[in-house]
Amino acid sequence: MQSWDLRGLDLKPRLPEILSSSEDARAIVLDLAAGESLSEHEVHERAWLVVLDGEVEVGTSAGAGASGGRGLLVEFEPRERHEVTASSDARLLLLLTPWPGDGHPGAMEIREKLYTRRHAAKR
């Protein structure tokens, strides 16, 4: 068993800290200062965002949105594009599963990574 005091961790701003990582899931904690955001992005895994402290606004490229403070839980489908903005200083817990998800660079063989990089460079 492992445990963490998520609200008591000494984090560096905007630098995510990986708490746990296995073939099943990854748990990450992140601090965002008021006004900062995780600009629109996607992850390969199903993702859950839990607000531990502060207030955030969350939106998807499909137009869905949510906002709230401590206790807000938001779930994203794999590859669902989304953005998170801190309305006040916020601490977030991110849970990703399975880890790594299909298509994640960490799950690719070297040949697949090279192809993906070359393909992306041509865009």
Short mmCIF file of N, CA and C in Angstrom, two decimals:
data_model
loop_
_atom_site.label_atom_id
_atom_site.label_comp_id
_atom_site.label_asym_id
_atom_site.label_seq_id
_atom_site.Cartn_x
_atom_site.Cartn_y
_atom_site.Cartn_z
N MET A 1 0.84 -1.18 0.00
CA MET A 1 0.00 0.00 0.00
C MET A 1 0.88 1.24 0.00
N GLN A 2 0.43 2.24 -0.72
CA GLN A 2 1.08 3.55 -0.72
C GLN A 2 0.02 4.59 -0.40
N SER A 3 0.44 5.70 0.19
CA SER A 3 -0.52 6.78 0.46
C SER A 3 0.20 8.12 0.35
N TRP A 4 -0.58 9.17 0.09
CA TRP A 4 -0.05 10.51 -0.08
C TRP A 4 -0.98 11.52 0.58
N ASP A 5 -0.41 12.57 1.14
CA ASP A 5 -1.19 13.72 1.61
C ASP A 5 -1.19 14.69 0.44
N LEU A 6 -2.19 14.61 -0.42
CA LEU A 6 -2.19 15.38 -1.67
C LEU A 6 -2.20 16.88 -1.46
N ARG A 7 -2.83 17.33 -0.40
CA ARG A 7 -2.88 18.77 -0.15
C ARG A 7 -1.61 19.27 0.52
N GLY A 8 -0.80 18.37 1.08
CA GLY A 8 0.41 18.77 1.79
C GLY A 8 1.69 18.65 0.97
N LEU A 9 1.60 18.17 -0.27
CA LEU A 9 2.79 18.01 -1.10
C LEU A 9 3.41 19.37 -1.43
N ASP A 10 4.73 19.42 -1.45
CA ASP A 10 5.46 20.64 -1.82
C ASP A 10 5.78 20.56 -3.31
N LEU A 11 4.91 21.14 -4.14
CA LEU A 11 5.07 21.06 -5.59
C LEU A 11 5.66 22.35 -6.15
N LYS A 12 6.31 22.21 -7.29
CA LYS A 12 6.79 23.38 -8.02
C LYS A 12 5.69 23.77 -9.01
N PRO A 13 5.40 25.07 -9.16
CA PRO A 13 4.33 25.51 -10.06
C PRO A 13 4.50 24.96 -11.47
N ARG A 14 3.39 24.49 -12.03
CA ARG A 14 3.29 23.99 -13.41
C ARG A 14 4.16 22.77 -13.70
N LEU A 15 4.78 22.19 -12.69
CA LEU A 15 5.57 20.97 -12.91
C LEU A 15 4.81 19.79 -12.32
N PRO A 16 4.22 18.97 -13.17
CA PRO A 16 3.46 17.84 -12.65
C PRO A 16 4.36 16.86 -11.91
N GLU A 17 3.84 16.30 -10.84
CA GLU A 17 4.57 15.28 -10.09
C GLU A 17 3.83 13.96 -10.24
N ILE A 18 4.55 12.97 -10.79
CA ILE A 18 3.97 11.64 -10.94
C ILE A 18 4.06 10.95 -9.59
N LEU A 19 2.90 10.60 -9.04
CA LEU A 19 2.87 9.93 -7.75
C LEU A 19 3.01 8.43 -7.89
N SER A 20 2.36 7.89 -8.91
CA SER A 20 2.35 6.45 -9.11
C SER A 20 2.15 6.15 -10.59
N SER A 21 2.82 5.11 -11.06
CA SER A 21 2.68 4.73 -12.45
C SER A 21 2.85 3.22 -12.57
N SER A 22 1.89 2.58 -13.23
CA SER A 22 1.95 1.14 -13.45
C SER A 22 1.33 0.86 -14.81
N GLU A 23 1.23 -0.42 -15.17
CA GLU A 23 0.58 -0.77 -16.44
C GLU A 23 -0.91 -0.46 -16.40
N ASP A 24 -1.46 -0.29 -15.22
CA ASP A 24 -2.89 -0.06 -15.09
C ASP A 24 -3.28 1.40 -15.12
N ALA A 25 -2.46 2.26 -14.51
CA ALA A 25 -2.86 3.66 -14.37
C ALA A 25 -1.66 4.53 -14.00
N ARG A 26 -1.87 5.83 -14.11
CA ARG A 26 -0.89 6.81 -13.67
C ARG A 26 -1.62 7.88 -12.88
N ALA A 27 -1.04 8.30 -11.75
CA ALA A 27 -1.60 9.36 -10.91
C ALA A 27 -0.60 10.51 -10.88
N ILE A 28 -1.10 11.72 -11.16
CA ILE A 28 -0.27 12.92 -11.28
C ILE A 28 -0.93 14.05 -10.50
N VAL A 29 -0.12 14.84 -9.79
CA VAL A 29 -0.63 16.02 -9.10
C VAL A 29 0.04 17.23 -9.75
N LEU A 30 -0.73 18.32 -9.90
CA LEU A 30 -0.24 19.53 -10.58
C LEU A 30 -0.83 20.76 -9.93
N ASP A 31 0.00 21.77 -9.74
CA ASP A 31 -0.47 23.08 -9.27
C ASP A 31 -0.56 24.03 -10.46
N LEU A 32 -1.64 24.78 -10.54
CA LEU A 32 -1.80 25.85 -11.54
C LEU A 32 -2.10 27.14 -10.79
N ALA A 33 -1.36 28.20 -11.11
CA ALA A 33 -1.63 29.50 -10.50
C ALA A 33 -2.86 30.13 -11.16
N ALA A 34 -3.51 31.02 -10.44
CA ALA A 34 -4.68 31.71 -10.96
C ALA A 34 -4.37 32.29 -12.33
N GLY A 35 -5.24 32.05 -13.29
CA GLY A 35 -5.07 32.57 -14.65
C GLY A 35 -4.28 31.66 -15.57
N GLU A 36 -3.54 30.70 -15.03
CA GLU A 36 -2.79 29.79 -15.88
C GLU A 36 -3.71 28.71 -16.42
N SER A 37 -3.29 28.11 -17.53
CA SER A 37 -4.11 27.06 -18.11
C SER A 37 -3.26 25.95 -18.70
N LEU A 38 -3.89 24.82 -18.83
CA LEU A 38 -3.36 23.74 -19.65
C LEU A 38 -4.10 23.92 -20.97
N SER A 39 -3.42 24.53 -21.94
CA SER A 39 -4.10 24.85 -23.19
C SER A 39 -4.67 23.59 -23.83
N GLU A 40 -5.54 23.78 -24.80
CA GLU A 40 -6.25 22.64 -25.39
C GLU A 40 -5.27 21.54 -25.76
N HIS A 41 -5.57 20.34 -25.29
CA HIS A 41 -4.73 19.18 -25.52
C HIS A 41 -5.59 17.92 -25.40
N GLU A 42 -4.95 16.79 -25.62
CA GLU A 42 -5.62 15.51 -25.44
C GLU A 42 -4.60 14.52 -24.90
N VAL A 43 -5.10 13.48 -24.25
CA VAL A 43 -4.24 12.38 -23.82
C VAL A 43 -4.79 11.10 -24.45
N HIS A 44 -3.96 10.10 -24.56
CA HIS A 44 -4.37 8.85 -25.20
C HIS A 44 -5.23 7.99 -24.28
N GLU A 45 -5.20 8.28 -23.01
CA GLU A 45 -5.89 7.47 -22.01
C GLU A 45 -7.22 8.11 -21.61
N ARG A 46 -8.08 7.32 -20.94
CA ARG A 46 -9.23 7.91 -20.26
C ARG A 46 -8.65 8.70 -19.10
N ALA A 47 -9.16 9.90 -18.86
CA ALA A 47 -8.58 10.77 -17.83
C ALA A 47 -9.66 11.26 -16.88
N TRP A 48 -9.30 11.32 -15.61
CA TRP A 48 -10.15 11.92 -14.59
C TRP A 48 -9.38 13.06 -13.97
N LEU A 49 -10.02 14.20 -13.83
CA LEU A 49 -9.44 15.39 -13.21
C LEU A 49 -10.22 15.66 -11.92
N VAL A 50 -9.51 15.74 -10.81
CA VAL A 50 -10.12 16.03 -9.52
C VAL A 50 -9.51 17.32 -9.00
N VAL A 51 -10.35 18.28 -8.64
CA VAL A 51 -9.86 19.53 -8.05
C VAL A 51 -9.70 19.30 -6.55
N LEU A 52 -8.45 19.45 -6.08
CA LEU A 52 -8.16 19.26 -4.66
C LEU A 52 -8.26 20.58 -3.90
N ASP A 53 -7.86 21.66 -4.55
CA ASP A 53 -7.92 23.02 -3.97
C ASP A 53 -8.11 24.01 -5.11
N GLY A 54 -8.69 25.16 -4.80
CA GLY A 54 -8.86 26.21 -5.78
C GLY A 54 -10.08 26.02 -6.64
N GLU A 55 -10.13 26.77 -7.73
CA GLU A 55 -11.27 26.75 -8.66
C GLU A 55 -10.73 26.66 -10.09
N VAL A 56 -11.43 25.90 -10.93
CA VAL A 56 -11.02 25.76 -12.33
C VAL A 56 -12.23 25.84 -13.25
N GLU A 57 -11.94 26.13 -14.50
CA GLU A 57 -12.92 26.04 -15.58
C GLU A 57 -12.36 25.05 -16.58
N VAL A 58 -13.22 24.15 -17.04
CA VAL A 58 -12.82 23.10 -17.96
C VAL A 58 -13.73 23.16 -19.18
N GLY A 59 -13.15 23.04 -20.35
CA GLY A 59 -13.94 23.04 -21.56
C GLY A 59 -13.39 22.06 -22.57
N THR A 60 -14.27 21.55 -23.43
CA THR A 60 -13.83 20.64 -24.48
C THR A 60 -14.00 21.30 -25.84
N SER A 61 -13.34 20.75 -26.83
CA SER A 61 -13.46 21.30 -28.18
C SER A 61 -14.87 21.08 -28.72
N ALA A 62 -15.62 20.15 -28.12
CA ALA A 62 -17.00 19.90 -28.54
C ALA A 62 -17.98 20.86 -27.88
N GLY A 63 -17.48 21.75 -27.01
CA GLY A 63 -18.34 22.76 -26.41
C GLY A 63 -18.86 22.42 -25.02
N ALA A 64 -18.52 21.24 -24.50
CA ALA A 64 -18.94 20.90 -23.14
C ALA A 64 -18.07 21.66 -22.14
N GLY A 65 -18.59 21.92 -20.96
CA GLY A 65 -17.80 22.64 -19.97
C GLY A 65 -18.28 22.37 -18.56
N ALA A 66 -17.39 22.64 -17.63
CA ALA A 66 -17.70 22.52 -16.21
C ALA A 66 -16.80 23.48 -15.47
N SER A 67 -17.25 23.93 -14.32
CA SER A 67 -16.40 24.76 -13.47
C SER A 67 -16.72 24.42 -12.03
N GLY A 68 -15.73 24.61 -11.18
CA GLY A 68 -15.95 24.32 -9.78
C GLY A 68 -14.67 24.28 -8.99
N GLY A 69 -14.83 24.00 -7.73
CA GLY A 69 -13.71 23.97 -6.81
C GLY A 69 -13.49 22.59 -6.22
N ARG A 70 -12.97 22.60 -4.99
CA ARG A 70 -12.62 21.36 -4.32
C ARG A 70 -13.75 20.35 -4.43
N GLY A 71 -13.37 19.16 -4.91
CA GLY A 71 -14.35 18.09 -5.06
C GLY A 71 -14.89 17.93 -6.47
N LEU A 72 -14.62 18.88 -7.37
CA LEU A 72 -15.08 18.73 -8.75
C LEU A 72 -14.34 17.57 -9.39
N LEU A 73 -15.07 16.68 -10.04
CA LEU A 73 -14.52 15.55 -10.77
C LEU A 73 -14.99 15.64 -12.21
N VAL A 74 -14.05 15.60 -13.15
CA VAL A 74 -14.37 15.65 -14.57
C VAL A 74 -13.72 14.44 -15.24
N GLU A 75 -14.48 13.76 -16.10
CA GLU A 75 -13.97 12.59 -16.81
C GLU A 75 -13.89 12.92 -18.30
N PHE A 76 -12.77 12.52 -18.94
CA PHE A 76 -12.56 12.72 -20.36
C PHE A 76 -12.39 11.37 -21.05
N GLU A 77 -12.99 11.26 -22.22
CA GLU A 77 -12.77 10.07 -23.05
C GLU A 77 -11.33 10.10 -23.58
N PRO A 78 -10.77 8.95 -23.95
CA PRO A 78 -9.46 8.97 -24.59
C PRO A 78 -9.49 9.88 -25.81
N ARG A 79 -8.49 10.71 -25.96
CA ARG A 79 -8.31 11.64 -27.08
C ARG A 79 -9.35 12.76 -27.14
N GLU A 80 -10.09 12.96 -26.08
CA GLU A 80 -11.04 14.07 -26.05
C GLU A 80 -10.27 15.37 -25.79
N ARG A 81 -10.34 16.30 -26.72
CA ARG A 81 -9.60 17.55 -26.58
C ARG A 81 -10.25 18.42 -25.52
N HIS A 82 -9.40 18.99 -24.65
CA HIS A 82 -9.93 19.79 -23.55
C HIS A 82 -8.89 20.82 -23.08
N GLU A 83 -9.39 21.80 -22.33
CA GLU A 83 -8.55 22.85 -21.77
C GLU A 83 -8.97 23.04 -20.32
N VAL A 84 -7.99 23.33 -19.46
CA VAL A 84 -8.25 23.57 -18.04
C VAL A 84 -7.64 24.91 -17.67
N THR A 85 -8.42 25.81 -17.07
CA THR A 85 -7.93 27.12 -16.66
C THR A 85 -8.22 27.31 -15.17
N ALA A 86 -7.21 27.76 -14.44
CA ALA A 86 -7.37 28.00 -13.01
C ALA A 86 -7.98 29.38 -12.79
N SER A 87 -9.13 29.43 -12.14
CA SER A 87 -9.76 30.70 -11.77
C SER A 87 -9.09 31.28 -10.54
N SER A 88 -8.54 30.41 -9.71
CA SER A 88 -7.74 30.79 -8.55
C SER A 88 -6.63 29.74 -8.45
N ASP A 89 -5.64 29.97 -7.59
CA ASP A 89 -4.59 28.97 -7.43
C ASP A 89 -5.25 27.62 -7.19
N ALA A 90 -4.82 26.60 -7.95
CA ALA A 90 -5.50 25.31 -7.89
C ALA A 90 -4.50 24.17 -7.84
N ARG A 91 -4.90 23.12 -7.15
CA ARG A 91 -4.14 21.86 -7.13
C ARG A 91 -5.05 20.79 -7.71
N LEU A 92 -4.51 20.05 -8.69
CA LEU A 92 -5.30 19.08 -9.43
C LEU A 92 -4.69 17.69 -9.32
N LEU A 93 -5.54 16.69 -9.26
CA LEU A 93 -5.13 15.29 -9.34
C LEU A 93 -5.61 14.76 -10.68
N LEU A 94 -4.70 14.16 -11.44
CA LEU A 94 -5.04 13.58 -12.74
C LEU A 94 -4.83 12.07 -12.65
N LEU A 95 -5.81 11.32 -13.10
CA LEU A 95 -5.72 9.87 -13.14
C LEU A 95 -5.88 9.44 -14.58
N LEU A 96 -4.94 8.66 -15.10
CA LEU A 96 -4.94 8.21 -16.49
C LEU A 96 -4.96 6.69 -16.52
N THR A 97 -5.85 6.12 -17.34
CA THR A 97 -5.91 4.66 -17.42
C THR A 97 -6.43 4.21 -18.78
N PRO A 98 -5.96 3.11 -19.35
CA PRO A 98 -4.78 2.38 -18.89
C PRO A 98 -3.53 3.17 -19.20
N TRP A 99 -2.44 2.84 -18.58
CA TRP A 99 -1.21 3.58 -18.81
C TRP A 99 -0.16 2.67 -19.41
N PRO A 100 0.49 3.04 -20.48
CA PRO A 100 0.07 4.11 -21.39
C PRO A 100 -1.06 3.64 -22.29
N GLY A 101 -1.88 4.58 -22.74
CA GLY A 101 -3.00 4.27 -23.60
C GLY A 101 -2.56 3.95 -25.03
N ASP A 102 -3.48 3.37 -25.80
CA ASP A 102 -3.19 3.05 -27.20
C ASP A 102 -2.71 4.28 -27.95
N GLY A 103 -1.60 4.15 -28.65
CA GLY A 103 -1.06 5.25 -29.43
C GLY A 103 -0.15 6.17 -28.67
N HIS A 104 -0.03 6.00 -27.35
CA HIS A 104 0.86 6.86 -26.56
C HIS A 104 2.30 6.57 -26.97
N PRO A 105 3.12 7.61 -27.17
CA PRO A 105 4.51 7.38 -27.58
C PRO A 105 5.28 6.43 -26.67
N GLY A 106 4.95 6.40 -25.37
CA GLY A 106 5.64 5.50 -24.45
C GLY A 106 5.32 4.04 -24.71
N ALA A 107 4.22 3.78 -25.42
CA ALA A 107 3.82 2.41 -25.70
C ALA A 107 4.29 1.95 -27.08
N MET A 108 4.91 2.84 -27.84
CA MET A 108 5.33 2.52 -29.20
C MET A 108 6.73 1.90 -29.23
N GLU A 109 6.94 1.08 -30.24
CA GLU A 109 8.29 0.59 -30.51
C GLU A 109 9.06 1.71 -31.19
N ILE A 110 10.38 1.62 -31.19
CA ILE A 110 11.22 2.68 -31.76
C ILE A 110 10.85 2.96 -33.21
N ARG A 111 10.60 1.93 -34.01
CA ARG A 111 10.25 2.13 -35.42
C ARG A 111 8.95 2.94 -35.54
N GLU A 112 7.95 2.66 -34.68
CA GLU A 112 6.70 3.40 -34.70
C GLU A 112 6.92 4.86 -34.31
N LYS A 113 7.79 5.10 -33.33
CA LYS A 113 8.07 6.48 -32.91
C LYS A 113 8.71 7.27 -34.04
N LEU A 114 9.65 6.66 -34.74
CA LEU A 114 10.31 7.35 -35.85
C LEU A 114 9.31 7.69 -36.95
N TYR A 115 8.44 6.75 -37.29
CA TYR A 115 7.42 7.01 -38.31
C TYR A 115 6.50 8.15 -37.87
N THR A 116 6.07 8.13 -36.63
CA THR A 116 5.17 9.17 -36.11
C THR A 116 5.84 10.54 -36.16
N ARG A 117 7.10 10.62 -35.77
CA ARG A 117 7.82 11.91 -35.81
C ARG A 117 7.95 12.42 -37.24
N ARG A 118 8.31 11.53 -38.16
CA ARG A 118 8.46 11.95 -39.55
C ARG A 118 7.12 12.43 -40.11
N HIS A 119 6.06 11.67 -39.81
CA HIS A 119 4.73 12.03 -40.28
C HIS A 119 4.29 13.39 -39.72
N ALA A 120 4.56 13.62 -38.46
CA ALA A 120 4.18 14.90 -37.82
C ALA A 120 4.99 16.05 -38.41
N ALA A 121 6.24 15.83 -38.75
CA ALA A 121 7.09 16.88 -39.30
C ALA A 121 6.62 17.33 -40.68
N LYS A 122 5.94 16.45 -41.42
CA LYS A 122 5.45 16.78 -42.75
C LYS A 122 4.20 17.64 -42.73
N ARG A 123 3.53 17.75 -41.57
CA ARG A 123 2.28 18.53 -41.49
C ARG A 123 2.53 19.99 -41.53
#
